Amino acid sequence: MKRKNWIYLIALCAALMYSCSSKTEKIESIEGFENYKDACDKGRFDVAHQFIERMSEFEQYQPLRYLFAKEVEFITEDLNRESINELRNLFNRYKKIGTYELDKTCESLIEKTIANNNMNLCEELMQLHYDDDYPDALNIAILNMYKENDINKFRRFAIARINDYKIDKYIKDYLSYT
């Protein structure tokens, strides 16, 4: 009886080893790339998507985040009006990774445009943000940008967020000193 159990165990191990090896064979190189990261790093996002499509849905989250970050980096090398349209399309394609990730990326791009004092691009990026709920520091940076460039936009933005403690304090301080 014990001998049969060993034979079954050996057969089971062989079957598992065969199935595992056949899965790894499925993820062979595509167009000379070994994995999605190699393809991303060389700007071949189409090939990276092919690797990710071969994964189970559960395994795709981290690779999709990586791919999204690389595509954003590529698109925003020279951030301009055309890249905003590409970002809009990219955000729509990557809804699967969740609005939190998309909003965090959007917030960092908004910070970049504020640092470059480009109010128009900043406002276009703000439209890509899903929930319009920015971190306190970003709200203050946007208010500062508006205060320097367009007082009417400053008022509208501030009034829309007047119930936020930090914004309320900012406005009171601003009014006390002006």
mmCIF file with all atom_site columns, C-alpha atoms in Angstrom:
data_model
loop_
_atom_site.group_PDB
_atom_site.id
_atom_site.type_symbol
_atom_site.label_atom_id
_atom_site.label_alt_id
_atom_site.label_comp_id
_atom_site.label_asym_id
_atom_site.label_entity_id
_atom_site.label_seq_id
_atom_site.pdbx_PDB_ins_code
_atom_site.Cartn_x
_atom_site.Cartn_y
_atom_site.Cartn_z
_atom_site.occupancy
_atom_site.B_iso_or_equiv
_atom_site.pdbx_formal_charge
_atom_site.auth_seq_id
_atom_site.auth_comp_id
_atom_site.auth_asym_id
_atom_site.auth_atom_id
_atom_site.pdbx_PDB_model_num
ATOM 1   C CA . MET A 1 1   ? 0.000   0.000  0.000   1.00 0.00 ? 1   MET A CA 1
ATOM 2   C CA . LYS A 1 2   ? 2.793   2.406  0.854   1.00 0.00 ? 2   LYS A CA 1
ATOM 3   C CA . ARG A 1 3   ? 4.436   1.722  -2.466  1.00 0.00 ? 3   ARG A CA 1
ATOM 4   C CA . LYS A 1 4   ? 1.284   2.819  -4.339  1.00 0.00 ? 4   LYS A CA 1
ATOM 5   C CA . ASN A 1 5   ? 1.164   6.051  -2.318  1.00 0.00 ? 5   ASN A CA 1
ATOM 6   C CA . TRP A 1 6   ? 4.745   6.789  -3.274  1.00 0.00 ? 6   TRP A CA 1
ATOM 7   C CA . ILE A 1 7   ? 3.981   6.121  -6.927  1.00 0.00 ? 7   ILE A CA 1
ATOM 8   C CA . TYR A 1 8   ? 0.974   8.461  -6.777  1.00 0.00 ? 8   TYR A CA 1
ATOM 9   C CA . LEU A 1 9   ? 3.078   11.094 -5.018  1.00 0.00 ? 9   LEU A CA 1
ATOM 10  C CA . ILE A 1 10  ? 5.828   10.846 -7.630  1.00 0.00 ? 10  ILE A CA 1
ATOM 11  C CA . ALA A 1 11  ? 3.266   11.016 -10.446 1.00 0.00 ? 11  ALA A CA 1
ATOM 12  C CA . LEU A 1 12  ? 1.639   14.059 -8.831  1.00 0.00 ? 12  LEU A CA 1
ATOM 13  C CA . CYS A 1 13  ? 5.013   15.806 -8.454  1.00 0.00 ? 13  CYS A CA 1
ATOM 14  C CA . ALA A 1 14  ? 5.878   15.049 -12.076 1.00 0.00 ? 14  ALA A CA 1
ATOM 15  C CA . ALA A 1 15  ? 2.527   16.435 -13.228 1.00 0.00 ? 15  ALA A CA 1
ATOM 16  C CA . LEU A 1 16  ? 3.001   19.586 -11.167 1.00 0.00 ? 16  LEU A CA 1
ATOM 17  C CA . MET A 1 17  ? 6.533   20.085 -12.466 1.00 0.00 ? 17  MET A CA 1
ATOM 18  C CA . TYR A 1 18  ? 5.317   19.626 -16.036 1.00 0.00 ? 18  TYR A CA 1
ATOM 19  C CA . SER A 1 19  ? 2.436   22.099 -15.587 1.00 0.00 ? 19  SER A CA 1
ATOM 20  C CA . CYS A 1 20  ? 4.728   24.663 -13.974 1.00 0.00 ? 20  CYS A CA 1
ATOM 21  C CA . SER A 1 21  ? 7.298   24.304 -16.729 1.00 0.00 ? 21  SER A CA 1
ATOM 22  C CA . SER A 1 22  ? 4.640   24.676 -19.398 1.00 0.00 ? 22  SER A CA 1
ATOM 23  C CA . LYS A 1 23  ? 3.437   27.929 -17.767 1.00 0.00 ? 23  LYS A CA 1
ATOM 24  C CA . THR A 1 24  ? 6.939   29.369 -17.760 1.00 0.00 ? 24  THR A CA 1
ATOM 25  C CA . GLU A 1 25  ? 7.305   28.370 -21.383 1.00 0.00 ? 25  GLU A CA 1
ATOM 26  C CA . LYS A 1 26  ? 4.244   30.499 -22.189 1.00 0.00 ? 26  LYS A CA 1
ATOM 27  C CA . ILE A 1 27  ? 6.021   33.619 -20.999 1.00 0.00 ? 27  ILE A CA 1
ATOM 28  C CA . GLU A 1 28  ? 8.909   33.415 -23.389 1.00 0.00 ? 28  GLU A CA 1
ATOM 29  C CA . SER A 1 29  ? 10.489  36.435 -24.916 1.00 0.00 ? 29  SER A CA 1
ATOM 30  C CA . ILE A 1 30  ? 8.477   38.650 -27.204 1.00 0.00 ? 30  ILE A CA 1
ATOM 31  C CA . GLU A 1 31  ? 10.354  40.490 -29.941 1.00 0.00 ? 31  GLU A CA 1
ATOM 32  C CA . GLY A 1 32  ? 13.609  39.969 -28.029 1.00 0.00 ? 32  GLY A CA 1
ATOM 33  C CA . PHE A 1 33  ? 12.318  41.177 -24.651 1.00 0.00 ? 33  PHE A CA 1
ATOM 34  C CA . GLU A 1 34  ? 12.364  38.842 -21.655 1.00 0.00 ? 34  GLU A CA 1
ATOM 35  C CA . ASN A 1 35  ? 9.660   40.543 -19.562 1.00 0.00 ? 35  ASN A CA 1
ATOM 36  C CA . TYR A 1 36  ? 7.402   43.573 -19.354 1.00 0.00 ? 36  TYR A CA 1
ATOM 37  C CA . LYS A 1 37  ? 9.966   45.661 -17.462 1.00 0.00 ? 37  LYS A CA 1
ATOM 38  C CA . ASP A 1 38  ? 12.581  45.249 -20.184 1.00 0.00 ? 38  ASP A CA 1
ATOM 39  C CA . ALA A 1 39  ? 10.017  46.264 -22.793 1.00 0.00 ? 39  ALA A CA 1
ATOM 40  C CA . CYS A 1 40  ? 8.873   49.281 -20.721 1.00 0.00 ? 40  CYS A CA 1
ATOM 41  C CA . ASP A 1 41  ? 12.396  50.488 -20.130 1.00 0.00 ? 41  ASP A CA 1
ATOM 42  C CA . LYS A 1 42  ? 13.003  50.489 -23.887 1.00 0.00 ? 42  LYS A CA 1
ATOM 43  C CA . GLY A 1 43  ? 9.717   52.311 -24.591 1.00 0.00 ? 43  GLY A CA 1
ATOM 44  C CA . ARG A 1 44  ? 7.994   49.282 -26.131 1.00 0.00 ? 44  ARG A CA 1
ATOM 45  C CA . PHE A 1 45  ? 4.737   49.597 -24.258 1.00 0.00 ? 45  PHE A CA 1
ATOM 46  C CA . ASP A 1 46  ? 2.872   47.470 -26.796 1.00 0.00 ? 46  ASP A CA 1
ATOM 47  C CA . VAL A 1 47  ? 5.168   44.523 -26.040 1.00 0.00 ? 47  VAL A CA 1
ATOM 48  C CA . ALA A 1 48  ? 4.848   45.128 -22.297 1.00 0.00 ? 48  ALA A CA 1
ATOM 49  C CA . HIS A 1 49  ? 1.070   44.916 -22.672 1.00 0.00 ? 49  HIS A CA 1
ATOM 50  C CA . GLN A 1 50  ? 1.469   41.576 -24.440 1.00 0.00 ? 50  GLN A CA 1
ATOM 51  C CA . PHE A 1 51  ? 3.411   40.218 -21.453 1.00 0.00 ? 51  PHE A CA 1
ATOM 52  C CA . ILE A 1 52  ? 0.809   41.518 -19.021 1.00 0.00 ? 52  ILE A CA 1
ATOM 53  C CA . GLU A 1 53  ? -2.074  40.073 -21.030 1.00 0.00 ? 53  GLU A CA 1
ATOM 54  C CA . ARG A 1 54  ? -0.533  36.635 -20.525 1.00 0.00 ? 54  ARG A CA 1
ATOM 55  C CA . MET A 1 55  ? -0.786  37.020 -16.745 1.00 0.00 ? 55  MET A CA 1
ATOM 56  C CA . SER A 1 56  ? -3.809  36.230 -14.645 1.00 0.00 ? 56  SER A CA 1
ATOM 57  C CA . GLU A 1 57  ? -5.922  39.222 -13.684 1.00 0.00 ? 57  GLU A CA 1
ATOM 58  C CA . PHE A 1 58  ? -4.670  38.929 -10.097 1.00 0.00 ? 58  PHE A CA 1
ATOM 59  C CA . GLU A 1 59  ? -1.030  39.176 -11.226 1.00 0.00 ? 59  GLU A CA 1
ATOM 60  C CA . GLN A 1 60  ? -1.578  42.200 -13.464 1.00 0.00 ? 60  GLN A CA 1
ATOM 61  C CA . TYR A 1 61  ? -1.976  44.970 -10.859 1.00 0.00 ? 61  TYR A CA 1
ATOM 62  C CA . GLN A 1 62  ? 1.710   45.689 -10.080 1.00 0.00 ? 62  GLN A CA 1
ATOM 63  C CA . PRO A 1 63  ? 2.871   45.313 -13.697 1.00 0.00 ? 63  PRO A CA 1
ATOM 64  C CA . LEU A 1 64  ? 0.093   47.650 -14.867 1.00 0.00 ? 64  LEU A CA 1
ATOM 65  C CA . ARG A 1 65  ? 1.136   50.237 -12.273 1.00 0.00 ? 65  ARG A CA 1
ATOM 66  C CA . TYR A 1 66  ? 4.737   49.969 -13.464 1.00 0.00 ? 66  TYR A CA 1
ATOM 67  C CA . LEU A 1 67  ? 3.696   50.257 -17.105 1.00 0.00 ? 67  LEU A CA 1
ATOM 68  C CA . PHE A 1 68  ? 1.414   53.223 -16.327 1.00 0.00 ? 68  PHE A CA 1
ATOM 69  C CA . ALA A 1 69  ? 4.231   55.054 -14.515 1.00 0.00 ? 69  ALA A CA 1
ATOM 70  C CA . LYS A 1 70  ? 6.617   54.480 -17.414 1.00 0.00 ? 70  LYS A CA 1
ATOM 71  C CA . GLU A 1 71  ? 4.093   55.663 -19.989 1.00 0.00 ? 71  GLU A CA 1
ATOM 72  C CA . VAL A 1 72  ? 3.359   58.794 -17.947 1.00 0.00 ? 72  VAL A CA 1
ATOM 73  C CA . GLU A 1 73  ? 7.084   59.451 -17.656 1.00 0.00 ? 73  GLU A CA 1
ATOM 74  C CA . PHE A 1 74  ? 7.456   59.084 -21.423 1.00 0.00 ? 74  PHE A CA 1
ATOM 75  C CA . ILE A 1 75  ? 4.469   61.315 -22.236 1.00 0.00 ? 75  ILE A CA 1
ATOM 76  C CA . THR A 1 76  ? 5.401   64.064 -19.780 1.00 0.00 ? 76  THR A CA 1
ATOM 77  C CA . GLU A 1 77  ? 9.070   64.428 -20.716 1.00 0.00 ? 77  GLU A CA 1
ATOM 78  C CA . ASP A 1 78  ? 7.953   67.601 -22.463 1.00 0.00 ? 78  ASP A CA 1
ATOM 79  C CA . LEU A 1 79  ? 4.704   68.462 -20.720 1.00 0.00 ? 79  LEU A CA 1
ATOM 80  C CA . ASN A 1 80  ? 2.513   70.497 -23.065 1.00 0.00 ? 80  ASN A CA 1
ATOM 81  C CA . ARG A 1 81  ? -1.050  70.688 -24.417 1.00 0.00 ? 81  ARG A CA 1
ATOM 82  C CA . GLU A 1 82  ? -0.640  67.652 -26.667 1.00 0.00 ? 82  GLU A CA 1
ATOM 83  C CA . SER A 1 83  ? 0.639   65.557 -23.795 1.00 0.00 ? 83  SER A CA 1
ATOM 84  C CA . ILE A 1 84  ? -2.481  66.455 -21.767 1.00 0.00 ? 84  ILE A CA 1
ATOM 85  C CA . ASN A 1 85  ? -4.643  64.779 -24.431 1.00 0.00 ? 85  ASN A CA 1
ATOM 86  C CA . GLU A 1 86  ? -2.378  61.733 -24.384 1.00 0.00 ? 86  GLU A CA 1
ATOM 87  C CA . LEU A 1 87  ? -2.592  61.668 -20.576 1.00 0.00 ? 87  LEU A CA 1
ATOM 88  C CA . ARG A 1 88  ? -6.383  61.833 -20.746 1.00 0.00 ? 88  ARG A CA 1
ATOM 89  C CA . ASN A 1 89  ? -6.406  58.772 -22.995 1.00 0.00 ? 89  ASN A CA 1
ATOM 90  C CA . LEU A 1 90  ? -3.863  57.024 -20.792 1.00 0.00 ? 90  LEU A CA 1
ATOM 91  C CA . PHE A 1 91  ? -5.895  57.667 -17.633 1.00 0.00 ? 91  PHE A CA 1
ATOM 92  C CA . ASN A 1 92  ? -8.956  56.187 -19.338 1.00 0.00 ? 92  ASN A CA 1
ATOM 93  C CA . ARG A 1 93  ? -7.021  53.079 -20.414 1.00 0.00 ? 93  ARG A CA 1
ATOM 94  C CA . TYR A 1 94  ? -5.628  52.487 -16.931 1.00 0.00 ? 94  TYR A CA 1
ATOM 95  C CA . LYS A 1 95  ? -8.792  52.831 -14.837 1.00 0.00 ? 95  LYS A CA 1
ATOM 96  C CA . LYS A 1 96  ? -8.146  49.241 -13.825 1.00 0.00 ? 96  LYS A CA 1
ATOM 97  C CA . ILE A 1 97  ? -5.327  50.285 -11.462 1.00 0.00 ? 97  ILE A CA 1
ATOM 98  C CA . GLY A 1 98  ? -7.704  52.497 -9.485  1.00 0.00 ? 98  GLY A CA 1
ATOM 99  C CA . THR A 1 99  ? -8.409  56.171 -9.138  1.00 0.00 ? 99  THR A CA 1
ATOM 100 C CA . TYR A 1 100 ? -6.064  56.511 -6.148  1.00 0.00 ? 100 TYR A CA 1
ATOM 101 C CA . GLU A 1 101 ? -3.024  55.768 -8.327  1.00 0.00 ? 101 GLU A CA 1
ATOM 102 C CA . LEU A 1 102 ? -4.317  57.951 -11.137 1.00 0.00 ? 102 LEU A CA 1
ATOM 103 C CA . ASP A 1 103 ? -5.007  60.853 -8.769  1.00 0.00 ? 103 ASP A CA 1
ATOM 104 C CA . LYS A 1 104 ? -1.560  60.578 -7.148  1.00 0.00 ? 104 LYS A CA 1
ATOM 105 C CA . THR A 1 105 ? 0.052   60.759 -10.579 1.00 0.00 ? 105 THR A CA 1
ATOM 106 C CA . CYS A 1 106 ? -2.157  63.697 -11.515 1.00 0.00 ? 106 CYS A CA 1
ATOM 107 C CA . GLU A 1 107 ? -1.229  65.507 -8.290  1.00 0.00 ? 107 GLU A CA 1
ATOM 108 C CA . SER A 1 108 ? 2.497   65.156 -8.950  1.00 0.00 ? 108 SER A CA 1
ATOM 109 C CA . LEU A 1 109 ? 2.003   66.519 -12.470 1.00 0.00 ? 109 LEU A CA 1
ATOM 110 C CA . ILE A 1 110 ? -0.015  69.445 -11.097 1.00 0.00 ? 110 ILE A CA 1
ATOM 111 C CA . GLU A 1 111 ? 2.857   70.210 -8.721  1.00 0.00 ? 111 GLU A CA 1
ATOM 112 C CA . LYS A 1 112 ? 5.249   70.126 -11.678 1.00 0.00 ? 112 LYS A CA 1
ATOM 113 C CA . THR A 1 113 ? 3.170   72.624 -13.664 1.00 0.00 ? 113 THR A CA 1
ATOM 114 C CA . ILE A 1 114 ? 2.837   74.918 -10.653 1.00 0.00 ? 114 ILE A CA 1
ATOM 115 C CA . ALA A 1 115 ? 6.612   74.845 -10.227 1.00 0.00 ? 115 ALA A CA 1
ATOM 116 C CA . ASN A 1 116 ? 6.899   75.866 -13.895 1.00 0.00 ? 116 ASN A CA 1
ATOM 117 C CA . ASN A 1 117 ? 4.256   78.574 -13.304 1.00 0.00 ? 117 ASN A CA 1
ATOM 118 C CA . ASN A 1 118 ? 2.062   77.191 -16.077 1.00 0.00 ? 118 ASN A CA 1
ATOM 119 C CA . MET A 1 119 ? -1.474  77.883 -14.893 1.00 0.00 ? 119 MET A CA 1
ATOM 120 C CA . ASN A 1 120 ? -3.186  76.722 -18.091 1.00 0.00 ? 120 ASN A CA 1
ATOM 121 C CA . LEU A 1 121 ? -1.597  73.265 -18.037 1.00 0.00 ? 121 LEU A CA 1
ATOM 122 C CA . CYS A 1 122 ? -2.249  73.051 -14.312 1.00 0.00 ? 122 CYS A CA 1
ATOM 123 C CA . GLU A 1 123 ? -5.954  73.679 -14.846 1.00 0.00 ? 123 GLU A CA 1
ATOM 124 C CA . GLU A 1 124 ? -6.123  71.066 -17.596 1.00 0.00 ? 124 GLU A CA 1
ATOM 125 C CA . LEU A 1 125 ? -4.441  68.540 -15.329 1.00 0.00 ? 125 LEU A CA 1
ATOM 126 C CA . MET A 1 126 ? -6.851  69.432 -12.532 1.00 0.00 ? 126 MET A CA 1
ATOM 127 C CA . GLN A 1 127 ? -9.663  68.275 -14.829 1.00 0.00 ? 127 GLN A CA 1
ATOM 128 C CA . LEU A 1 128 ? -8.053  64.811 -14.985 1.00 0.00 ? 128 LEU A CA 1
ATOM 129 C CA . HIS A 1 129 ? -8.223  64.434 -11.196 1.00 0.00 ? 129 HIS A CA 1
ATOM 130 C CA . TYR A 1 130 ? -11.117 62.119 -10.360 1.00 0.00 ? 130 TYR A CA 1
ATOM 131 C CA . ASP A 1 131 ? -12.387 63.381 -7.026  1.00 0.00 ? 131 ASP A CA 1
ATOM 132 C CA . ASP A 1 132 ? -11.136 66.993 -6.987  1.00 0.00 ? 132 ASP A CA 1
ATOM 133 C CA . ASP A 1 133 ? -9.986  66.384 -3.404  1.00 0.00 ? 133 ASP A CA 1
ATOM 134 C CA . TYR A 1 134 ? -6.365  67.489 -3.292  1.00 0.00 ? 134 TYR A CA 1
ATOM 135 C CA . PRO A 1 135 ? -3.988  67.144 -0.347  1.00 0.00 ? 135 PRO A CA 1
ATOM 136 C CA . ASP A 1 136 ? -3.711  70.269 1.804   1.00 0.00 ? 136 ASP A CA 1
ATOM 137 C CA . ALA A 1 137 ? -0.265  71.214 0.513   1.00 0.00 ? 137 ALA A CA 1
ATOM 138 C CA . LEU A 1 138 ? -1.443  71.001 -3.088  1.00 0.00 ? 138 LEU A CA 1
ATOM 139 C CA . ASN A 1 139 ? -4.548  73.073 -2.329  1.00 0.00 ? 139 ASN A CA 1
ATOM 140 C CA . ILE A 1 140 ? -2.307  75.769 -0.866  1.00 0.00 ? 140 ILE A CA 1
ATOM 141 C CA . ALA A 1 141 ? 0.043   75.601 -3.875  1.00 0.00 ? 141 ALA A CA 1
ATOM 142 C CA . ILE A 1 142 ? -2.928  76.002 -6.237  1.00 0.00 ? 142 ILE A CA 1
ATOM 143 C CA . LEU A 1 143 ? -4.222  78.936 -4.178  1.00 0.00 ? 143 LEU A CA 1
ATOM 144 C CA . ASN A 1 144 ? -0.791  80.577 -4.301  1.00 0.00 ? 144 ASN A CA 1
ATOM 145 C CA . MET A 1 145 ? -0.669  80.118 -8.061  1.00 0.00 ? 145 MET A CA 1
ATOM 146 C CA . TYR A 1 146 ? -4.107  81.669 -8.474  1.00 0.00 ? 146 TYR A CA 1
ATOM 147 C CA . LYS A 1 147 ? -3.304  84.475 -6.037  1.00 0.00 ? 147 LYS A CA 1
ATOM 148 C CA . GLU A 1 148 ? -0.309  85.450 -8.160  1.00 0.00 ? 148 GLU A CA 1
ATOM 149 C CA . ASN A 1 149 ? -2.011  85.053 -11.561 1.00 0.00 ? 149 ASN A CA 1
ATOM 150 C CA . ASP A 1 150 ? -5.786  85.448 -11.333 1.00 0.00 ? 150 ASP A CA 1
ATOM 151 C CA . ILE A 1 151 ? -7.549  86.721 -8.215  1.00 0.00 ? 151 ILE A CA 1
ATOM 152 C CA . ASN A 1 152 ? -11.001 85.707 -9.514  1.00 0.00 ? 152 ASN A CA 1
ATOM 153 C CA . LYS A 1 153 ? -9.917  82.093 -9.916  1.00 0.00 ? 153 LYS A CA 1
ATOM 154 C CA . PHE A 1 154 ? -8.345  82.356 -6.477  1.00 0.00 ? 154 PHE A CA 1
ATOM 155 C CA . ARG A 1 155 ? -11.699 83.394 -5.007  1.00 0.00 ? 155 ARG A CA 1
ATOM 156 C CA . ARG A 1 156 ? -13.653 80.647 -6.783  1.00 0.00 ? 156 ARG A CA 1
ATOM 157 C CA . PHE A 1 157 ? -11.189 77.941 -5.784  1.00 0.00 ? 157 PHE A CA 1
ATOM 158 C CA . ALA A 1 158 ? -11.044 79.153 -2.182  1.00 0.00 ? 158 ALA A CA 1
ATOM 159 C CA . ILE A 1 159 ? -14.825 79.500 -1.809  1.00 0.00 ? 159 ILE A CA 1
ATOM 160 C CA . ALA A 1 160 ? -15.343 75.963 -3.145  1.00 0.00 ? 160 ALA A CA 1
ATOM 161 C CA . ARG A 1 161 ? -13.060 74.683 -0.360  1.00 0.00 ? 161 ARG A CA 1
ATOM 162 C CA . ILE A 1 162 ? -13.947 77.117 2.422   1.00 0.00 ? 162 ILE A CA 1
ATOM 163 C CA . ASN A 1 163 ? -14.972 74.343 4.834   1.00 0.00 ? 163 ASN A CA 1
ATOM 164 C CA . ASP A 1 164 ? -11.489 72.837 4.790   1.00 0.00 ? 164 ASP A CA 1
ATOM 165 C CA . TYR A 1 165 ? -9.637  73.923 7.950   1.00 0.00 ? 165 TYR A CA 1
ATOM 166 C CA . LYS A 1 166 ? -6.297  74.576 6.227   1.00 0.00 ? 166 LYS A CA 1
ATOM 167 C CA . ILE A 1 167 ? -7.940  76.560 3.425   1.00 0.00 ? 167 ILE A CA 1
ATOM 168 C CA . ASP A 1 168 ? -10.003 78.521 5.931   1.00 0.00 ? 168 ASP A CA 1
ATOM 169 C CA . LYS A 1 169 ? -6.851  79.375 7.898   1.00 0.00 ? 169 LYS A CA 1
ATOM 170 C CA . TYR A 1 170 ? -5.007  80.294 4.686   1.00 0.00 ? 170 TYR A CA 1
ATOM 171 C CA . ILE A 1 171 ? -7.791  82.651 3.622   1.00 0.00 ? 171 ILE A CA 1
ATOM 172 C CA . LYS A 1 172 ? -8.009  84.279 7.060   1.00 0.00 ? 172 LYS A CA 1
ATOM 173 C CA . ASP A 1 173 ? -4.242  84.821 7.069   1.00 0.00 ? 173 ASP A CA 1
ATOM 174 C CA . TYR A 1 174 ? -4.353  86.179 3.518   1.00 0.00 ? 174 TYR A CA 1
ATOM 175 C CA . LEU A 1 175 ? -7.189  88.588 4.391   1.00 0.00 ? 175 LEU A CA 1
ATOM 176 C CA . SER A 1 176 ? -5.455  89.767 7.543   1.00 0.00 ? 176 SER A CA 1
ATOM 177 C CA . TYR A 1 177 ? -2.295  90.717 5.673   1.00 0.00 ? 177 TYR A CA 1
ATOM 178 C CA . THR A 1 178 ? -3.880  92.333 2.617   1.00 0.00 ? 178 THR A CA 1
#
